[in-house]
Amino acid sequence: MTGLRLTTKKDPKKLGSDQDWLNWKWQIQHRILGAEQLSEFISLTEPEFRSFSECEDLFSFSTTPYYLSLADRENHHCPIRLQFVPQIEELHSNPRDRVDPLEEESHMPVKGVTHRYPDRALWYLSHVCAVYCRFCTRKRKVSQSFNTPGMADWEEALLYFRNHPEIKEVILSGGDPLNLSDSKLDFLLTELKSIPHINQVRIHTRYPVTLPMRITSELCAVLKKHFPIFLVTHFNHSKELTALAKERISLLVKEGAVSVLNQSVLLKGVNDSVEALSDLFYSLTNAGIKPYYLHQCDEVFGSSHFRVPISEGVRLMKALRGRISGLSMPLYVVDLTGGGGKVPLPTDYLEEATQNSYVFKNFNGDLYEIGI
Ligand SMILES: *Cc1c(COP(=O)(O)O)cnc(C)c1O
Ligand code: SF4
């Protein structure tokens, strides 16, 4: 024998009854929080094992049994596994990496509110997520149990929104805002919708991906009360669009009257190919979700092994344009390090501009000239 050991791994689905499995609180209570426990379900390499203790102080580990059940038990390159299992590369330092790449803390007039653009504000409501994504931009504070935002902070934020008539949109974010109870969400949405200058409310959540059982009829009834709600979720791979995820998205749309969009992060080894992205974008559209943004991975510490060069991202987007429906295409953007906000990345089709004409290259590589 060569030291390879064939082990029978437990099936996370056998952790509880069928009823437990569909209960989001059960999933949260039964999260897998350490290497030993994880290795009962999937095989870990020696560096993966080591990465747990060494990355522990930098960013917590957690996965729901549900999200774990999507991972391949033996394949270390599985696109689901890469998103939640710490890799030793997280310890590599890159001179460009920052603790707070988007400088959210310095655009924070009151605790939890990042007011970068004049007309919209991002509201950080919870430190908790069901699964901690290894590439998270907010790993400086997400997963930390101290200083949890509470009612006093919320009152202060609500007062800030009331006193700033230029704010037309509030984005509930975190951590995961759907970690709050239905009644707390109802309270926050009622307050926001009572502010006359607030035109629209958005929720940024990864729970449809990592904990789809959080989408219940009760939650949908709350969301429907506050119509219209725009919910932006975060699928990165078509494997994440399971039958359960699709069923609950359909519930959101039908019972909650919610408009569902998606933002993905371009991640090396997870979705950086034409096939992976076209599968993802078509699967999203098939589930009733409009692909909104594809993000360049932020320059956050410990994520350089995930980053795909912008030139490659542009190449992928150009290969997709014309090949898949425009409805299924997101906009490729980068959130500028230093807090500059998001800008679209230039998938430029203009080949030449003269005084009275433009020459464009189409998706097939053919040139066409049009007048100005
Ligand atoms: C991304 C982001 C928004 C929303 O930007 P959109 O382009 O409207 O989706 C708002 N505020 C902050 C701080 C953000 O990072
Ligand atoms: S769900 Fe969002 S906030 Fe939570 S760990 Fe993942 S990327 Fe970070």
CSV table of C-alpha atoms and ligand atoms in Angstrom, one decimal:
chain,number,residue,atom,x,y,z
A,1,MET,CA,0.0,0.0,0.0
A,2,THR,CA,1.2,3.5,-0.7
A,3,GLY,CA,-0.3,5.2,2.3
A,4,LEU,CA,-3.6,5.9,0.5
A,5,ARG,CA,-6.4,4.9,2.7
A,6,LEU,CA,-9.9,4.3,1.4
A,7,THR,CA,-12.3,5.7,3.9
A,8,THR,CA,-16.1,5.7,3.9
A,9,LYS,CA,-17.3,9.1,4.5
A,10,LYS,CA,-20.6,9.9,6.2
A,11,ASP,CA,-23.4,11.5,4.2
A,12,PRO,CA,-24.3,14.9,5.7
A,13,LYS,CA,-27.9,14.2,4.7
A,14,LYS,CA,-28.0,11.4,7.2
A,15,LEU,CA,-27.3,13.9,10.1
A,16,GLY,CA,-31.0,14.5,10.8
A,17,SER,CA,-34.5,13.5,9.7
A,18,ASP,CA,-36.0,14.8,6.5
A,19,GLN,CA,-37.9,17.3,8.5
A,20,ASP,CA,-34.8,18.5,10.3
A,21,TRP,CA,-33.0,18.9,7.0
A,22,LEU,CA,-35.6,21.4,5.7
A,23,ASN,CA,-35.6,23.4,8.9
A,24,TRP,CA,-33.2,26.3,8.6
A,25,LYS,CA,-32.6,26.7,12.3
A,26,TRP,CA,-31.6,23.0,12.5
A,27,GLN,CA,-29.2,23.6,9.6
A,28,ILE,CA,-27.7,26.6,11.5
A,29,GLN,CA,-27.5,24.7,14.8
A,30,HIS,CA,-25.8,21.8,13.0
A,31,ARG,CA,-23.2,23.7,11.1
A,32,ILE,CA,-19.8,22.0,10.7
A,33,LEU,CA,-17.3,24.2,12.5
A,34,GLY,CA,-13.9,22.4,12.5
A,35,ALA,CA,-11.5,20.2,10.5
A,36,GLU,CA,-12.0,17.0,12.5
A,37,GLN,CA,-15.8,17.2,12.1
A,38,LEU,CA,-15.5,18.1,8.4
A,39,SER,CA,-13.2,15.1,7.7
A,40,GLU,CA,-15.9,12.7,8.8
A,41,PHE,CA,-17.7,13.8,5.6
A,42,ILE,CA,-15.1,14.7,3.0
A,43,SER,CA,-11.5,13.7,2.6
A,44,LEU,CA,-9.1,16.5,3.5
A,45,THR,CA,-5.5,16.8,2.2
A,46,GLU,CA,-2.7,17.3,4.7
A,47,PRO,CA,-2.3,21.0,3.6
A,48,GLU,CA,-6.1,21.5,3.9
A,49,PHE,CA,-6.0,20.1,7.5
A,50,ARG,CA,-3.1,22.4,8.3
A,51,SER,CA,-4.9,25.4,6.8
A,52,PHE,CA,-7.6,25.1,9.5
A,53,SER,CA,-5.4,25.8,12.5
A,54,GLU,CA,-3.3,28.3,10.6
A,55,CYS,CA,-6.2,30.3,9.1
A,56,GLU,CA,-8.3,30.1,12.3
A,57,ASP,CA,-7.3,33.6,13.6
A,58,LEU,CA,-7.8,35.2,10.2
A,59,PHE,CA,-11.3,34.0,9.3
A,60,SER,CA,-13.7,31.5,10.8
A,61,PHE,CA,-14.8,28.2,9.1
A,62,SER,CA,-18.4,27.2,8.9
A,63,THR,CA,-20.7,25.3,6.6
A,64,THR,CA,-24.2,24.1,6.7
A,65,PRO,CA,-24.8,20.4,6.3
A,66,TYR,CA,-26.8,21.3,3.2
A,67,TYR,CA,-24.0,23.2,1.5
A,68,LEU,CA,-21.5,20.5,2.5
A,69,SER,CA,-23.8,17.9,0.8
A,70,LEU,CA,-23.2,19.7,-2.5
A,71,ALA,CA,-19.4,19.2,-2.3
A,72,ASP,CA,-17.6,16.3,-3.9
A,73,ARG,CA,-16.2,14.0,-1.1
A,74,GLU,CA,-13.0,13.1,-2.9
A,75,ASN,CA,-12.3,15.7,-5.5
A,76,HIS,CA,-10.2,18.5,-3.9
A,77,HIS,CA,-10.8,20.8,-6.9
A,78,CYS,CA,-14.6,20.6,-6.5
A,79,PRO,CA,-16.0,24.2,-7.1
A,80,ILE,CA,-18.2,24.0,-4.0
A,81,ARG,CA,-15.3,22.8,-1.7
A,82,LEU,CA,-13.0,25.6,-2.9
A,83,GLN,CA,-15.5,28.1,-1.7
A,84,PHE,CA,-15.8,27.0,1.9
A,85,VAL,CA,-12.7,24.8,2.8
A,86,PRO,CA,-9.7,26.9,3.9
A,87,GLN,CA,-6.7,26.6,1.6
A,88,ILE,CA,-3.1,27.1,2.8
A,89,GLU,CA,-2.8,29.8,0.1
A,90,GLU,CA,-4.9,32.0,2.3
A,91,LEU,CA,-1.7,32.6,4.3
A,92,HIS,CA,0.2,34.0,1.3
A,93,SER,CA,0.5,37.7,1.5
A,94,ASN,CA,0.2,39.8,-1.6
A,95,PRO,CA,1.5,43.4,-1.3
A,96,ARG,CA,-1.8,44.7,-2.9
A,97,ASP,CA,-4.1,42.9,-0.5
A,98,ARG,CA,-6.0,45.0,2.1
A,99,VAL,CA,-7.9,44.4,5.3
A,100,ASP,CA,-10.8,46.6,4.1
A,101,PRO,CA,-10.2,46.9,0.3
A,102,LEU,CA,-13.4,48.9,-0.4
A,103,GLU,CA,-12.7,51.3,2.6
A,104,GLU,CA,-16.2,50.6,3.9
A,105,GLU,CA,-15.3,51.6,7.4
A,106,SER,CA,-14.1,55.0,6.4
A,107,HIS,CA,-17.4,55.7,4.4
A,108,MET,CA,-19.4,54.9,7.6
A,109,PRO,CA,-21.2,57.9,9.0
A,110,VAL,CA,-23.0,55.7,11.6
A,111,LYS,CA,-22.1,52.2,12.7
A,112,GLY,CA,-23.1,49.7,10.0
A,113,VAL,CA,-24.0,52.1,7.3
A,114,THR,CA,-21.7,52.5,4.3
A,115,HIS,CA,-22.8,55.6,2.4
A,116,ARG,CA,-20.5,55.7,-0.7
A,117,TYR,CA,-22.8,56.7,-3.5
A,118,PRO,CA,-25.0,59.8,-2.9
A,119,ASP,CA,-28.3,58.0,-3.5
A,120,ARG,CA,-27.9,54.6,-1.9
A,121,ALA,CA,-26.6,53.2,1.3
A,122,LEU,CA,-25.5,49.8,2.3
A,123,TRP,CA,-26.6,48.6,5.7
A,124,TYR,CA,-24.5,46.0,7.5
A,125,LEU,CA,-27.0,44.1,9.7
A,126,SER,CA,-25.4,40.9,11.0
A,127,HIS,CA,-22.0,39.4,11.5
A,128,VAL,CA,-23.3,35.9,10.9
A,129,CYS,CA,-23.4,33.8,7.7
A,130,ALA,CA,-24.4,30.2,7.4
A,131,VAL,CA,-21.2,29.4,5.4
A,132,TYR,CA,-18.1,31.6,5.5
A,133,CYS,CA,-16.9,32.1,1.9
A,134,ARG,CA,-13.2,32.0,1.8
A,135,PHE,CA,-13.0,35.0,-0.6
A,136,CYS,CA,-15.3,37.2,1.5
A,137,THR,CA,-14.6,41.0,1.2
A,138,ARG,CA,-15.7,41.6,4.7
A,139,LYS,CA,-13.8,38.9,6.5
A,140,ARG,CA,-12.3,41.6,8.7
A,141,LYS,CA,-15.6,41.5,10.7
A,142,VAL,CA,-18.0,38.8,9.3
A,143,SER,CA,-18.1,35.8,11.6
A,144,GLN,CA,-17.0,37.8,14.7
A,145,SER,CA,-19.4,37.4,17.6
A,146,PHE,CA,-18.5,40.6,19.5
A,147,ASN,CA,-20.0,44.0,18.7
A,148,THR,CA,-23.0,42.4,17.0
A,149,PRO,CA,-25.2,45.2,15.5
A,150,GLY,CA,-28.3,45.6,17.7
A,151,MET,CA,-31.4,47.7,18.2
A,152,ALA,CA,-29.5,50.8,19.4
A,153,ASP,CA,-27.4,50.8,16.2
A,154,TRP,CA,-30.5,50.2,14.0
A,155,GLU,CA,-32.3,53.2,15.5
A,156,GLU,CA,-29.3,55.3,14.8
A,157,ALA,CA,-29.1,54.1,11.2
A,158,LEU,CA,-32.8,54.6,10.7
A,159,LEU,CA,-32.4,58.2,12.0
A,160,TYR,CA,-29.6,58.7,9.5
A,161,PHE,CA,-31.7,57.5,6.6
A,162,ARG,CA,-34.6,59.7,7.7
A,163,ASN,CA,-32.3,62.8,7.9
A,164,HIS,CA,-30.7,62.2,4.5
A,165,PRO,CA,-33.3,62.8,1.8
A,166,GLU,CA,-30.7,62.1,-0.9
A,167,ILE,CA,-30.9,58.4,0.0
A,168,LYS,CA,-33.2,56.7,-2.5
A,169,GLU,CA,-32.2,53.1,-1.8
A,170,VAL,CA,-31.2,51.1,1.2
A,171,ILE,CA,-29.4,47.8,0.7
A,172,LEU,CA,-29.8,45.3,3.6
A,173,SER,CA,-26.4,43.5,3.8
A,174,GLY,CA,-24.0,41.8,6.2
A,175,GLY,CA,-23.1,39.1,7.2
A,176,ASP,CA,-26.4,37.7,6.1
A,177,PRO,CA,-29.5,39.9,6.7
A,178,LEU,CA,-31.7,36.8,6.3
A,179,ASN,CA,-30.1,35.5,9.5
A,180,LEU,CA,-32.5,37.9,11.3
A,181,SER,CA,-35.9,36.6,12.3
A,182,ASP,CA,-38.9,37.3,10.2
A,183,SER,CA,-40.3,39.7,12.8
A,184,LYS,CA,-37.0,41.7,12.9
A,185,LEU,CA,-37.0,41.9,9.1
A,186,ASP,CA,-40.6,43.0,9.1
A,187,PHE,CA,-39.8,45.7,11.6
A,188,LEU,CA,-36.8,47.0,9.6
A,189,LEU,CA,-38.7,46.9,6.3
A,190,THR,CA,-41.7,48.7,7.9
A,191,GLU,CA,-39.4,51.4,9.2
A,192,LEU,CA,-37.6,51.8,5.9
A,193,LYS,CA,-40.8,51.9,3.8
A,194,SER,CA,-42.2,54.6,6.1
A,195,ILE,CA,-39.4,57.0,5.0
A,196,PRO,CA,-40.9,59.0,2.2
A,197,HIS,CA,-37.7,59.6,0.2
A,198,ILE,CA,-36.7,55.9,0.1
A,199,ASN,CA,-37.7,54.7,-3.4
A,200,GLN,CA,-36.5,51.1,-3.2
A,201,VAL,CA,-35.2,48.5,-0.8
A,202,ARG,CA,-32.8,45.7,-1.7
A,203,ILE,CA,-31.6,42.7,0.2
A,204,HIS,CA,-28.2,41.1,-0.5
A,205,THR,CA,-28.1,37.5,0.8
A,206,ARG,CA,-26.4,34.3,0.1
A,207,TYR,CA,-28.9,32.2,2.0
A,208,PRO,CA,-30.7,31.0,-1.2
A,209,VAL,CA,-27.3,29.3,-2.0
A,210,THR,CA,-26.1,28.1,1.4
A,211,LEU,CA,-29.4,27.7,3.3
A,212,PRO,CA,-32.3,27.8,0.8
A,213,MET,CA,-34.6,26.4,3.6
A,214,ARG,CA,-34.5,29.9,5.1
A,215,ILE,CA,-37.0,30.9,2.3
A,216,THR,CA,-40.3,29.9,3.9
A,217,SER,CA,-43.9,30.9,3.2
A,218,GLU,CA,-43.7,33.0,6.4
A,219,LEU,CA,-40.7,35.0,5.2
A,220,CYS,CA,-42.4,35.4,1.8
A,221,ALA,CA,-45.5,36.8,3.5
A,222,VAL,CA,-43.3,39.4,5.2
A,223,LEU,CA,-41.6,40.4,2.0
A,224,LYS,CA,-44.8,40.6,0.0
A,225,LYS,CA,-46.2,43.1,2.6
A,226,HIS,CA,-43.3,45.4,1.6
A,227,PHE,CA,-43.6,45.1,-2.2
A,228,PRO,CA,-41.5,45.8,-4.2
A,229,ILE,CA,-38.4,44.0,-2.7
A,230,PHE,CA,-35.3,43.4,-4.9
A,231,LEU,CA,-33.3,40.4,-3.6
A,232,VAL,CA,-29.8,40.0,-4.9
A,233,THR,CA,-28.3,36.6,-4.2
A,234,HIS,CA,-24.9,35.1,-4.8
A,235,PHE,CA,-24.7,31.9,-6.8
A,236,ASN,CA,-21.2,31.2,-8.2
A,237,HIS,CA,-21.6,27.8,-9.8
A,238,SER,CA,-24.5,25.9,-11.5
A,239,LYS,CA,-24.1,23.0,-9.0
A,240,GLU,CA,-25.5,25.4,-6.4
A,241,LEU,CA,-28.8,25.7,-8.3
A,242,THR,CA,-30.2,22.5,-6.7
A,243,ALA,CA,-33.9,21.4,-6.9
A,244,LEU,CA,-34.4,22.8,-3.4
A,245,ALA,CA,-32.8,26.2,-4.2
A,246,LYS,CA,-34.9,26.4,-7.4
A,247,GLU,CA,-38.1,25.5,-5.5
A,248,ARG,CA,-37.4,28.2,-2.9
A,249,ILE,CA,-36.6,30.9,-5.5
A,250,SER,CA,-39.9,30.1,-7.1
A,251,LEU,CA,-41.6,30.6,-3.7
A,252,LEU,CA,-39.8,34.0,-3.4
A,253,VAL,CA,-41.1,35.1,-6.7
A,254,LYS,CA,-44.6,33.7,-6.5
A,255,GLU,CA,-45.5,34.1,-2.8
A,256,GLY,CA,-43.1,36.9,-1.9
A,257,ALA,CA,-43.6,38.9,-5.1
A,258,VAL,CA,-39.8,39.5,-5.0
A,259,SER,CA,-37.6,40.3,-8.0
A,260,VAL,CA,-34.6,38.1,-7.8
A,261,LEU,CA,-31.2,39.0,-9.2
A,262,ASN,CA,-27.7,37.5,-8.8
A,263,GLN,CA,-24.2,38.6,-8.4
A,264,SER,CA,-21.3,36.2,-8.8
A,265,VAL,CA,-17.6,36.5,-8.1
A,266,LEU,CA,-15.2,35.4,-10.8
A,267,LEU,CA,-13.1,32.8,-9.0
A,268,LYS,CA,-10.2,30.8,-10.2
A,269,GLY,CA,-10.9,27.1,-10.2
A,270,VAL,CA,-14.6,27.7,-9.5
A,271,ASN,CA,-16.1,29.4,-12.5
A,272,ASP,CA,-13.3,30.8,-14.7
A,273,SER,CA,-14.2,29.2,-18.0
A,274,VAL,CA,-16.7,29.9,-20.7
A,275,GLU,CA,-18.5,26.6,-20.0
A,276,ALA,CA,-18.8,27.2,-16.2
A,277,LEU,CA,-20.0,30.8,-16.7
A,278,SER,CA,-22.5,30.0,-19.4
A,279,ASP,CA,-23.9,27.0,-17.4
A,280,LEU,CA,-24.2,29.3,-14.4
A,281,PHE,CA,-25.9,32.2,-16.2
A,282,TYR,CA,-28.3,29.9,-18.1
A,283,SER,CA,-29.1,28.0,-14.9
A,284,LEU,CA,-29.9,31.2,-13.1
A,285,THR,CA,-32.2,32.4,-15.9
A,286,ASN,CA,-33.9,29.0,-15.9
A,287,ALA,CA,-34.5,29.4,-12.1
A,288,GLY,CA,-36.1,32.9,-12.7
A,289,ILE,CA,-33.1,34.9,-11.6
A,290,LYS,CA,-31.6,37.7,-13.6
A,291,PRO,CA,-27.7,37.7,-13.6
A,292,TYR,CA,-26.9,41.2,-12.5
A,293,TYR,CA,-23.1,41.5,-11.8
A,294,LEU,CA,-20.0,39.4,-12.3
A,295,HIS,CA,-17.5,40.8,-9.8
A,296,GLN,CA,-13.8,40.8,-10.2
A,297,CYS,CA,-12.6,39.3,-6.9
A,298,ASP,CA,-11.7,42.1,-4.5
A,299,GLU,CA,-8.1,42.7,-3.3
A,300,VAL,CA,-8.9,41.4,0.2
A,301,PHE,CA,-6.2,39.6,2.3
A,302,GLY,CA,-5.8,35.9,1.7
A,303,SER,CA,-7.7,35.8,-1.6
A,304,SER,CA,-5.0,36.2,-4.3
A,305,HIS,CA,-5.2,32.5,-5.2
A,306,PHE,CA,-8.8,33.1,-6.3
A,307,ARG,CA,-8.1,36.1,-8.4
A,308,VAL,CA,-8.4,35.8,-12.2
A,309,PRO,CA,-6.5,38.5,-14.2
A,310,ILE,CA,-8.9,41.2,-15.5
A,311,SER,CA,-7.6,40.5,-19.0
A,312,GLU,CA,-8.8,36.9,-18.7
A,313,GLY,CA,-12.2,38.1,-17.3
A,314,VAL,CA,-12.6,40.4,-20.2
A,315,ARG,CA,-11.8,37.5,-22.6
A,316,LEU,CA,-14.4,35.3,-21.0
A,317,MET,CA,-17.1,38.0,-21.1
A,318,LYS,CA,-16.3,38.6,-24.8
A,319,ALA,CA,-16.5,34.9,-25.5
A,320,LEU,CA,-19.9,34.8,-23.9
A,321,ARG,CA,-21.4,37.9,-25.6
A,322,GLY,CA,-23.3,36.7,-28.6
A,323,ARG,CA,-23.0,33.1,-27.6
A,324,ILE,CA,-25.6,33.3,-24.8
A,325,SER,CA,-28.8,35.3,-24.4
A,326,GLY,CA,-28.3,39.0,-23.5
A,327,LEU,CA,-30.9,38.4,-20.8
A,328,SER,CA,-28.5,35.9,-19.2
A,329,MET,CA,-25.5,38.2,-19.3
A,330,PRO,CA,-24.4,40.1,-16.2
A,331,LEU,CA,-22.2,43.2,-16.2
A,332,TYR,CA,-18.5,42.5,-15.4
A,333,VAL,CA,-17.5,45.0,-12.7
A,334,VAL,CA,-14.7,45.7,-10.3
A,335,ASP,CA,-15.3,47.4,-7.0
A,336,LEU,CA,-12.3,49.7,-6.9
A,337,THR,CA,-9.7,49.1,-4.1
A,338,GLY,CA,-9.5,52.2,-2.0
A,339,GLY,CA,-13.3,52.8,-2.0
A,340,GLY,CA,-13.9,54.3,-5.5
A,341,GLY,CA,-17.1,52.3,-6.0
A,342,LYS,CA,-17.9,49.9,-8.9
A,343,VAL,CA,-16.9,50.4,-12.5
A,344,PRO,CA,-17.8,48.2,-15.5
A,345,LEU,CA,-14.7,46.5,-17.0
A,346,PRO,CA,-14.1,47.5,-20.5
A,347,THR,CA,-15.3,44.7,-22.8
A,348,ASP,CA,-14.7,47.1,-25.7
A,349,TYR,CA,-15.9,46.3,-29.2
A,350,LEU,CA,-14.7,49.5,-30.8
A,351,GLU,CA,-11.8,48.8,-33.1
A,352,GLU,CA,-11.4,52.3,-34.6
A,353,ALA,CA,-13.0,55.7,-34.5
A,354,THR,CA,-12.6,58.3,-37.3
A,355,GLN,CA,-14.1,61.7,-37.6
A,356,ASN,CA,-17.3,60.3,-39.2
A,357,SER,CA,-17.4,56.6,-38.5
A,358,TYR,CA,-16.8,53.9,-36.0
A,359,VAL,CA,-15.5,50.4,-36.8
A,360,PHE,CA,-16.8,47.6,-34.4
A,361,LYS,CA,-15.8,44.0,-34.1
A,362,ASN,CA,-18.8,41.8,-33.5
A,363,PHE,CA,-19.0,38.6,-31.4
A,364,ASN,CA,-17.8,36.6,-34.4
A,365,GLY,CA,-14.7,38.7,-34.9
A,366,ASP,CA,-16.0,40.4,-38.1
A,367,LEU,CA,-15.6,44.1,-38.6
A,368,TYR,CA,-18.5,46.5,-39.3
A,369,GLU,CA,-18.4,50.2,-40.0
A,370,ILE,CA,-21.2,52.5,-39.0
A,371,GLY,CA,-21.6,56.3,-39.3
A,372,ILE,CA,-21.6,58.5,-36.3
B,1,LIG,C1,-22.2,47.7,-4.4
B,1,LIG,C2,-22.6,48.8,-3.5
B,1,LIG,C3,-23.8,49.4,-3.7
B,1,LIG,C4,-24.7,49.1,-4.8
B,1,LIG,O1,-24.2,49.4,-6.1
B,1,LIG,P1,-25.1,49.1,-7.4
B,1,LIG,O2,-24.2,49.4,-8.5
B,1,LIG,O3,-26.3,50.0,-7.3
B,1,LIG,O4,-25.6,47.6,-7.3
B,1,LIG,C5,-24.1,50.5,-2.9
B,1,LIG,N1,-23.3,50.8,-1.9
B,1,LIG,C6,-22.1,50.2,-1.7
B,1,LIG,C7,-21.3,50.7,-0.5
B,1,LIG,C8,-21.7,49.2,-2.5
B,1,LIG,O5,-20.6,48.5,-2.2
B,2,SF4,S1,-22.2,35.2,2.4
B,2,SF4,FE1,-21.3,37.2,1.8
B,2,SF4,S2,-20.8,38.2,3.7
B,2,SF4,FE2,-21.1,36.0,4.2
B,2,SF4,S3,-19.1,35.1,4.1
B,2,SF4,FE3,-20.0,34.8,2.1
B,2,SF4,S4,-19.3,36.6,0.9
B,2,SF4,FE4,-18.9,37.1,3.1
